[in-house]
Amino acid sequence: MKKTYKGMTIYVMDDYEQMSEKAASFIVAQVMIKPESVLGLATGSTPEGMYKSLVQRYKAHDVDFSETTTFNLDEYYPIEAANEQSYYSYMYRNFFDHVNVPKDRIHIPDGQAEDVEAFCASYDAAINEEIIDLQILGIGNNGHIGFNEPDIRFETGTHRVTLDEETIEANARFFQSVDEVPKEALSMGIRNIMHSKKIVLIANGKGKAQAVHEMIFGDVTPQLPASILQLHNDVTVILDQEAASEIINKL
Ligand code: GLP
């Protein structure tokens, strides 16, 4: 099903696989139209299927990333790149090790930056210079995008974040224990995300249904950071049935 609401294009797909395929198709189309595209990439469990599809399509010669540039949304802080739970490791394991994005055009926030402010300023400057053509987003249970937690100032650029308890608990499933989850992160800000030319947000599962509902039907408020997307002029939301369960009868 495809609907338009408040200017957002919303796809409700049958299941996680279809959601992942659809999201991958947006990236393939973007790179086909503009081989030198700048892609904004996300981590988390949601986009794993999308990366799997992209790797398959790359291996089938359906897409060529040799001219692309990438910027990742966020990274824990502090964390060593080699830690298997770092977003750096995630991106290489799921995507970069299997495709031909040039290594010198991959940008991931540095979880070991010594001068955090200087690092954030340089990451911000690089994003502003390149301009992201297509930004992929997931959404947190509390409506965060990237690691922009509730009450974020919308005009914030790349910055250091203290993670919400809810986010730490949600991400504890990837670590041995909740105590191992880093308490901070570096994240692109809402300003960086809104500066992207096109945004594709993906969500699956019941746990995201409420946040998806508020993102689309709620007020635009820093308490639900993803609600800012109502003000962007090119947003596509791709959901599975469960993530769409609170909105499906309202579209
Ligand atoms: C994480 C990431 C986000 C991600 C979200 C949802 O903490 N910082 O970029 O979109 O939370 O994660 P998941 O896809 O695992 O549910």
XYZ file of C-alpha atoms and ligand atoms in Angstrom:
267
model
C 0.000 0.000 0.000
C 1.232 3.496 -0.837
C -0.321 6.685 0.596
C 0.619 10.307 0.908
C -0.039 12.134 4.169
C 1.182 15.615 5.176
C 3.493 15.458 2.161
C 5.134 12.220 3.323
C 4.971 9.150 1.111
C 4.137 6.121 3.244
C 4.568 2.534 2.090
C 3.073 -0.272 4.170
C 4.732 -3.515 3.141
C 3.723 -7.050 4.031
C 6.736 -7.893 6.133
C 10.328 -7.102 7.094
C 11.787 -8.602 3.903
C 9.596 -6.454 1.681
C 10.348 -3.365 3.753
C 14.067 -4.081 3.373
C 13.817 -4.671 -0.377
C 11.895 -1.449 -0.874
C 14.432 0.593 1.080
C 17.291 -1.020 -0.870
C 15.504 -0.110 -4.104
C 15.531 3.558 -3.144
C 19.299 3.431 -2.695
C 19.837 1.502 -5.938
C 17.692 4.010 -7.839
C 19.500 6.936 -6.253
C 22.925 5.568 -7.213
C 21.706 4.681 -10.703
C 20.453 8.233 -11.315
C 23.513 9.837 -9.733
C 26.536 7.512 -9.377
C 28.423 10.081 -7.279
C 25.588 10.241 -4.723
C 26.259 11.096 -1.106
C 24.417 8.569 1.057
C 23.530 9.065 4.714
C 23.491 5.665 6.410
C 21.924 4.263 9.572
C 22.638 1.332 11.876
C 20.504 -0.725 14.253
C 18.654 -3.968 13.634
C 16.134 -2.350 11.264
C 18.432 -1.726 8.256
C 20.242 -5.090 8.419
C 17.891 -6.586 5.791
C 18.326 -3.534 3.585
C 22.119 -3.923 3.647
C 21.774 -7.641 2.909
C 19.662 -6.822 -0.141
C 22.139 -4.160 -1.293
C 25.042 -6.617 -1.015
C 23.097 -9.169 -3.076
C 22.266 -6.576 -5.715
C 25.880 -5.432 -5.812
C 27.054 -9.029 -6.310
C 24.475 -9.402 -9.111
C 25.978 -6.262 -10.751
C 22.725 -4.334 -10.288
C 24.425 -1.468 -8.482
C 27.898 0.053 -8.409
C 29.000 2.107 -5.385
C 32.431 3.047 -6.786
C 31.620 6.758 -6.978
C 29.509 7.118 -3.851
C 30.375 8.884 -0.610
C 28.788 7.864 2.696
C 28.190 9.518 6.045
C 26.941 7.505 8.987
C 24.492 9.058 11.373
C 26.022 8.152 14.675
C 28.422 6.161 16.833
C 28.648 5.298 20.507
C 31.106 7.285 22.607
C 33.531 6.232 23.776
C 33.963 2.993 21.885
C 36.847 1.423 19.992
C 36.218 0.939 16.294
C 37.303 -2.701 16.731
C 34.619 -3.382 19.349
C 32.101 -5.593 17.588
C 29.246 -3.448 18.918
C 30.645 -0.230 17.444
C 28.688 1.161 14.530
C 32.001 1.156 12.675
C 32.157 -2.663 13.010
C 28.465 -2.956 12.161
C 28.878 -1.012 8.926
C 31.862 -3.010 7.726
C 30.318 -6.348 8.757
C 26.952 -5.644 7.116
C 27.923 -3.509 4.150
C 31.328 -1.984 3.460
C 33.281 -5.278 3.527
C 31.059 -6.609 0.739
C 30.620 -3.672 -1.658
C 32.837 -1.174 -3.467
C 32.248 2.101 -1.663
C 35.760 3.665 -1.787
C 37.225 3.388 1.735
C 38.414 6.999 1.680
C 34.844 8.182 1.059
C 33.369 6.384 4.086
C 32.645 8.668 7.036
C 31.621 7.322 10.442
C 31.729 9.435 13.623
C 34.916 8.648 15.556
C 34.027 6.911 18.811
C 37.595 7.464 19.983
C 37.896 11.169 19.139
C 40.046 12.917 21.735
C 38.841 16.397 20.963
C 35.126 15.720 20.591
C 34.142 19.299 19.810
C 36.725 19.615 17.052
C 35.697 16.254 15.636
C 31.994 17.197 15.582
C 32.782 20.527 13.911
C 34.817 18.802 11.189
C 32.130 16.138 10.600
C 29.526 18.867 10.346
C 31.649 20.845 7.889
C 32.192 17.746 5.718
C 28.438 17.008 5.576
C 27.664 20.615 4.732
C 30.213 20.613 1.952
C 29.044 17.350 0.343
C 25.279 17.601 0.978
C 23.568 14.250 1.505
C 21.425 13.172 -1.447
C 19.613 10.348 0.344
C 19.500 9.846 4.096
C 18.346 6.489 5.498
C 16.855 6.589 8.994
C 15.523 4.145 11.538
C 13.496 5.314 14.524
C 13.941 4.631 18.227
C 11.079 3.479 20.457
C 11.056 6.980 21.932
C 10.978 8.638 18.500
C 14.695 9.383 18.272
C 16.423 9.604 14.904
C 20.169 9.069 14.791
C 20.864 9.531 18.487
C 18.810 12.712 18.706
C 16.929 11.960 21.893
C 13.679 13.627 23.040
C 14.039 17.329 23.869
C 16.845 17.797 21.343
C 17.074 21.301 19.902
C 16.077 21.017 16.251
C 18.855 23.355 15.093
C 21.618 21.152 16.528
C 24.392 19.905 14.224
C 26.778 16.994 14.893
C 27.127 16.743 18.659
C 27.871 14.645 21.731
C 24.777 13.069 23.274
C 23.927 11.545 26.630
C 21.751 8.547 25.830
C 18.321 8.180 27.406
C 17.809 5.277 29.815
C 15.198 3.907 27.406
C 17.716 3.887 24.549
C 20.403 2.265 26.699
C 17.936 -0.444 27.705
C 16.739 -0.933 24.105
C 20.324 -1.323 22.885
C 21.398 -3.585 25.778
C 20.279 -6.574 23.694
C 23.413 -6.170 21.590
C 25.762 -6.171 24.608
C 26.572 -8.733 27.318
C 24.850 -6.553 29.907
C 23.194 -3.163 30.179
C 26.286 -1.864 32.019
C 28.374 -2.365 28.898
C 26.244 -0.055 26.748
C 28.122 3.239 26.312
C 26.278 6.105 28.027
C 27.081 8.618 25.337
C 27.217 8.881 21.567
C 28.189 11.207 18.739
C 25.364 11.944 16.347
C 24.477 14.023 13.355
C 21.978 16.624 14.519
C 18.469 17.260 13.312
C 19.842 20.164 11.255
C 22.134 17.773 9.339
C 19.301 15.301 8.752
C 16.889 18.004 7.588
C 19.560 19.322 5.220
C 19.465 16.036 3.233
C 17.770 16.255 -0.131
C 15.758 13.079 0.370
C 14.968 11.026 3.480
C 13.838 7.399 3.686
C 12.793 6.217 7.177
C 12.234 2.515 7.793
C 10.576 0.813 10.765
C 9.359 -2.668 11.563
C 7.741 -4.434 14.490
C 5.080 -3.592 17.071
C 7.564 -1.782 19.285
C 7.817 1.033 16.753
C 4.077 1.454 16.108
C 3.507 4.195 18.688
C 6.565 6.236 17.678
C 5.563 5.943 14.009
C 2.057 7.127 14.861
C 3.327 10.165 16.738
C 5.881 10.958 14.033
C 3.126 11.193 11.427
C 0.016 12.280 13.341
C 1.463 14.086 16.374
C 2.573 17.673 16.775
C 6.005 18.658 15.540
C 7.836 18.692 18.849
C 11.376 18.111 20.154
C 9.816 15.556 22.536
C 9.370 13.278 19.514
C 12.410 14.147 17.383
C 11.203 12.250 14.284
C 8.136 14.539 14.114
C 10.377 17.187 12.522
C 10.252 15.089 9.352
C 6.730 16.444 8.756
C 8.491 19.673 7.754
C 10.865 18.125 5.210
C 9.734 18.211 1.593
C 10.907 14.748 0.478
C 10.299 12.040 3.064
C 9.412 8.419 2.355
C 8.397 6.164 5.245
C 8.589 2.400 4.663
C 6.897 0.202 7.279
C 5.963 -3.400 7.840
C 2.405 -4.228 8.920
C 3.214 -4.184 12.637
C 4.977 -0.828 12.635
C 2.023 0.557 10.643
C -0.610 -0.960 12.945
C -1.469 2.321 14.738
C -1.763 4.372 11.542
C -3.194 1.977 9.008
C -6.833 2.922 9.629
C -6.102 6.646 9.663
C -4.436 7.042 6.280
C 19.593 3.170 17.622
C 20.294 4.058 16.561
C 19.317 4.615 15.568
C 18.336 3.544 15.230
C 17.460 3.262 16.419
C 16.590 2.032 16.264
O 19.933 3.449 18.920
N 21.093 5.131 17.063
O 20.006 5.122 14.440
O 17.500 3.950 14.161
O 18.194 3.256 17.617
O 17.335 0.862 16.351
P 16.783 -0.548 15.873
O 16.724 -0.490 14.394
O 17.794 -1.547 16.371
O 15.450 -0.702 16.487
